Amino acid sequence: NAGVMQNPRHLVRRRGQEARLRCSPMKGHSHVYWYRQLPEEGLKFMVYLQKENIIDESGMPKERFSAEFPKEGPSILRIQQVVRGDSAAYFCASSPGEDTQYFGPGTRLTVL
Amino acid sequence: GDSVTQMEGPVTLSEEAFLTINCTYTATGYPSLFWYVQYPGEGLQLLLKATKADDKGSNKGFEATYRKETTSFHLEKGSVQVSDSAVYFCARAYGGSQGNLIFGKGTKLSVKP
C-alpha cells in the first residue's frame, strides 16, 4: 500500500504566478488534510476535505488560496498570485476516517 | 484556546543517553495525542499515539503515556542513537475522533556519537 504521494516535491514560482500542489491519499482514505510549515515552526492546519466536499477551511487564508478533492484524481491546493510569504513546505495528510493521519513527503514552495 | 506546548530545543545528547521531551496540551475533553518525527528534508512520520487517558503509546523504543491529571504526553527513550536525530512534534486531535491536528512547535534532537 503506497503512502501519501505529493507532487511536485519542489516548486519554484515567481511573484504573481500560480502554484498548484497535488496530493494523492493512501488507498482507501477518503479524508485529506493540508498543512503549512514555515521555517523553524510547527505545522499549521489549513483545510480538511472529503471527496468533493470541504469540511473545514478555517485555517485557509481568505484570499488567493483554494483547495479541492474531486471524485476522481488527487486533491489540489491552489495558490494564486503567489507572494514571498507563501514560501513554505506544504504537507498533505490522509486518513480513513479515524483520527490517525498519515503524511506525505511535502512540497517545498519557493517564491522568488 | 486549544494548544500544544513542547519543550524548546535544540536538545543535544550523547549516544545511549536518556531522552525526555516534554509536551503538555490544553483541551476540553480527552483528545487523541500523537508524536510525529520529521527527519531532515522529509515529511512527518507517525511515531506513536494514545487515544485515551492512561494509554501508553510505544514504538522503536520510544514511549509516551497519556496523563490526564497533568495534561501531558511526554516522549521518552531509554537509550538514544545517532539515527534518532530529527525534529519531534507533539500533536493533539482537534475535535473528537477526527479533524485537523494541532501541533507543537517541534523539538530538534541531535545525538552525537
Coordinates of C-alpha atoms in Angstrom, one line a residue:
Chain A
N1 CA 0.0 0.0 0.0
A2 CA 1.7 3.1 -1.2
G3 CA 1.9 6.0 1.2
V4 CA 0.6 9.5 0.7
M5 CA 2.0 11.0 -2.5
Q6 CA 2.7 14.6 -3.2
N7 CA 4.0 16.3 -6.2
P8 CA 6.0 18.2 -7.1
R9 CA 8.4 17.8 -4.2
H10 CA 10.0 21.2 -5.0
L11 CA 8.2 24.1 -6.8
V12 CA 9.7 27.4 -7.7
R13 CA 7.5 30.3 -8.7
R14 CA 7.9 34.0 -9.3
R15 CA 5.7 36.5 -7.5
G16 CA 2.3 36.7 -9.2
Q17 CA 2.4 33.2 -10.6
E18 CA 0.1 30.4 -9.6
A19 CA 1.2 27.3 -7.7
R20 CA -0.6 24.0 -7.8
L21 CA 0.2 21.3 -5.3
R22 CA -1.1 17.8 -5.7
C23 CA -1.8 15.1 -3.1
S24 CA -2.9 11.5 -3.7
P25 CA -4.1 10.0 -0.4
M26 CA -3.4 6.5 0.7
K27 CA -5.6 3.8 -0.9
G28 CA -8.9 3.6 0.9
H29 CA -8.5 7.0 2.6
S30 CA -11.3 9.5 1.8
H31 CA -10.1 12.3 4.2
V32 CA -7.4 14.7 3.2
Y33 CA -5.8 17.5 5.2
W34 CA -3.4 20.2 4.1
Y35 CA -0.9 21.8 6.5
R36 CA 1.7 24.5 6.0
Q37 CA 5.1 24.6 7.7
L38 CA 7.0 27.8 7.9
P39 CA 10.7 27.6 8.5
E40 CA 11.6 26.7 12.1
E41 CA 7.9 26.3 13.0
G42 CA 5.4 23.5 13.5
L43 CA 2.7 22.6 11.1
K44 CA -0.4 24.8 10.9
F45 CA -3.7 23.3 9.7
M46 CA -5.2 24.8 6.5
V47 CA -8.1 22.8 5.2
Y48 CA -9.8 19.4 5.7
L49 CA -11.6 17.8 2.8
Q50 CA -13.6 14.7 2.0
K51 CA -14.4 13.6 -1.5
E52 CA -16.0 16.6 -3.3
N53 CA -16.6 18.4 0.0
I54 CA -14.7 21.0 2.1
I55 CA -15.3 20.1 5.7
D56 CA -13.2 22.7 7.5
E57 CA -11.3 25.5 5.9
S58 CA -10.8 27.6 9.0
G59 CA -7.0 27.6 8.5
M60 CA -7.0 28.8 4.9
P61 CA -6.2 32.4 4.1
K62 CA -9.3 34.2 2.8
E63 CA -7.8 35.2 -0.5
R64 CA -5.7 33.5 -3.2
F65 CA -5.9 30.0 -1.6
S66 CA -8.3 27.3 -2.6
A67 CA -8.5 23.5 -2.3
E68 CA -10.4 20.7 -3.9
F69 CA -10.7 17.0 -3.7
P70 CA -12.6 15.8 -6.7
K71 CA -14.4 12.5 -7.0
E72 CA -11.6 11.3 -9.3
G73 CA -8.0 12.3 -9.0
P74 CA -5.8 13.9 -6.4
S75 CA -6.5 16.7 -4.0
I76 CA -5.2 20.1 -5.3
L77 CA -4.1 23.1 -3.2
R78 CA -4.0 26.1 -5.4
I79 CA -2.3 29.4 -4.6
Q80 CA -3.0 32.3 -6.9
Q81 CA -0.7 35.3 -7.4
V82 CA 1.9 33.9 -5.0
V83 CA 3.9 36.2 -2.8
R84 CA 7.2 35.6 -1.0
G85 CA 5.4 35.0 2.3
D86 CA 3.9 31.9 0.7
S87 CA 7.3 30.2 0.6
A88 CA 6.9 27.2 2.9
A89 CA 6.6 23.4 3.0
Y90 CA 3.1 22.3 2.3
F91 CA 2.1 18.9 3.7
C92 CA -0.8 16.7 2.9
A93 CA -2.1 14.0 5.2
S94 CA -4.8 11.4 4.7
S95 CA -6.9 9.2 7.0
P96 CA -9.5 6.6 6.5
G97 CA -11.9 8.5 8.8
E98 CA -10.2 7.7 12.1
D99 CA -8.0 10.1 13.9
T100 CA -4.6 8.9 12.8
Q101 CA -3.3 11.0 9.9
Y102 CA -0.6 9.8 7.6
F103 CA 1.6 12.5 6.0
G104 CA 3.1 12.8 2.6
P105 CA 6.7 14.0 1.9
G106 CA 5.6 17.6 1.4
T107 CA 6.0 20.1 -1.4
R108 CA 8.6 22.9 -0.8
L109 CA 7.4 26.0 -2.4
T110 CA 9.9 28.8 -3.1
V111 CA 8.7 32.1 -4.3
L112 CA 11.3 34.3 -6.0
Chain B
G1 CA -7.7 28.2 23.3
D2 CA -6.6 24.7 22.4
S3 CA -2.9 24.4 22.1
V4 CA 0.1 22.1 22.4
T5 CA 3.3 23.2 24.2
Q6 CA 6.6 21.4 23.8
M7 CA 9.9 22.0 25.4
E8 CA 12.1 24.2 23.3
G9 CA 15.1 22.8 21.6
P10 CA 17.5 22.1 20.4
V11 CA 18.3 19.1 22.6
T12 CA 21.8 17.6 22.2
L13 CA 22.6 14.3 23.7
S14 CA 25.3 11.7 23.5
E15 CA 24.6 8.3 22.2
E16 CA 22.9 6.0 24.7
A17 CA 21.7 8.9 26.8
F18 CA 18.1 9.0 28.2
L19 CA 15.7 11.3 26.3
T20 CA 12.7 13.2 27.6
I21 CA 10.8 15.7 25.5
N22 CA 8.0 17.4 27.4
C23 CA 4.6 18.0 25.9
T24 CA 1.5 19.5 27.5
Y25 CA -1.8 20.3 26.0
T26 CA -4.9 22.2 26.7
A27 CA -8.3 20.8 25.7
T28 CA -11.9 20.4 26.7
G29 CA -12.3 16.6 26.9
Y30 CA -9.8 13.9 26.0
P31 CA -8.4 14.2 22.5
S32 CA -6.2 11.6 21.0
L33 CA -2.5 12.5 21.3
F34 CA 0.4 11.9 18.9
W35 CA 4.1 12.1 18.5
Y36 CA 5.4 12.6 14.9
V37 CA 9.0 12.6 13.8
Q38 CA 10.5 14.6 10.9
Y39 CA 13.9 13.6 9.5
P40 CA 15.8 16.3 7.6
G41 CA 14.2 17.0 4.2
E42 CA 11.3 14.6 4.8
G43 CA 7.7 14.6 5.8
L44 CA 6.3 13.7 9.1
Q45 CA 6.1 10.1 10.2
L46 CA 3.8 8.9 12.9
L47 CA 5.9 7.7 15.8
L48 CA 3.3 6.7 18.4
K49 CA -0.2 7.7 19.6
A50 CA -2.6 7.3 22.6
T51 CA -6.3 7.6 22.3
K52 CA -7.4 7.7 25.9
A53 CA -6.2 8.5 29.4
D54 CA -3.5 6.3 30.8
D55 CA -2.8 4.7 27.4
K56 CA 0.9 4.2 26.7
G57 CA 2.0 4.6 23.1
S58 CA 5.3 2.9 22.1
N59 CA 7.3 2.4 19.0
K60 CA 11.0 1.9 18.2
G61 CA 12.0 2.2 21.9
F62 CA 10.1 5.5 22.3
E63 CA 7.2 5.7 24.8
A64 CA 4.7 8.3 25.9
T65 CA 1.9 8.0 28.4
Y66 CA -1.4 10.0 28.2
R67 CA -1.7 11.7 31.6
K68 CA -5.0 13.5 32.0
E69 CA -4.1 14.7 35.5
T70 CA -1.2 16.7 34.3
T71 CA -2.5 17.1 30.7
S72 CA 0.8 15.8 29.5
F73 CA 2.2 13.3 26.9
H74 CA 6.0 13.4 27.4
L75 CA 8.2 11.4 25.0
E76 CA 10.9 9.2 26.4
K77 CA 13.5 6.8 25.2
G78 CA 16.0 5.0 27.4
S79 CA 19.0 5.0 25.0
V80 CA 19.1 7.2 22.0
Q81 CA 21.0 6.6 18.8
V82 CA 22.6 8.9 16.3
S83 CA 19.8 7.8 13.9
D84 CA 17.2 9.3 16.2
S85 CA 18.4 12.8 15.3
A86 CA 15.3 14.6 14.0
V87 CA 12.6 17.0 14.9
Y88 CA 9.9 15.7 17.1
F89 CA 6.4 17.1 17.1
C90 CA 3.7 16.6 19.7
A91 CA 0.1 16.9 18.4
R92 CA -3.4 16.5 19.6
A93 CA -6.6 15.9 17.6
Y94 CA -8.7 19.0 17.4
G95 CA -12.2 17.7 17.6
G96 CA -13.4 14.4 18.7
S97 CA -12.1 11.4 16.7
Q98 CA -11.3 13.2 13.6
G99 CA -10.4 16.6 12.3
N100 CA -7.3 18.6 12.0
L101 CA -4.3 18.2 14.3
I102 CA -2.9 20.9 16.5
F103 CA 0.9 20.7 16.6
G104 CA 3.5 21.9 19.0
K105 CA 6.4 23.9 17.5
G106 CA 8.7 20.9 17.4
T107 CA 11.8 19.9 19.3
K108 CA 15.0 19.3 17.4
L109 CA 17.1 16.5 18.8
S110 CA 20.8 16.0 17.9
V111 CA 22.5 12.8 19.1
K112 CA 26.3 12.8 19.0
P113 CA 28.3 9.6 18.7

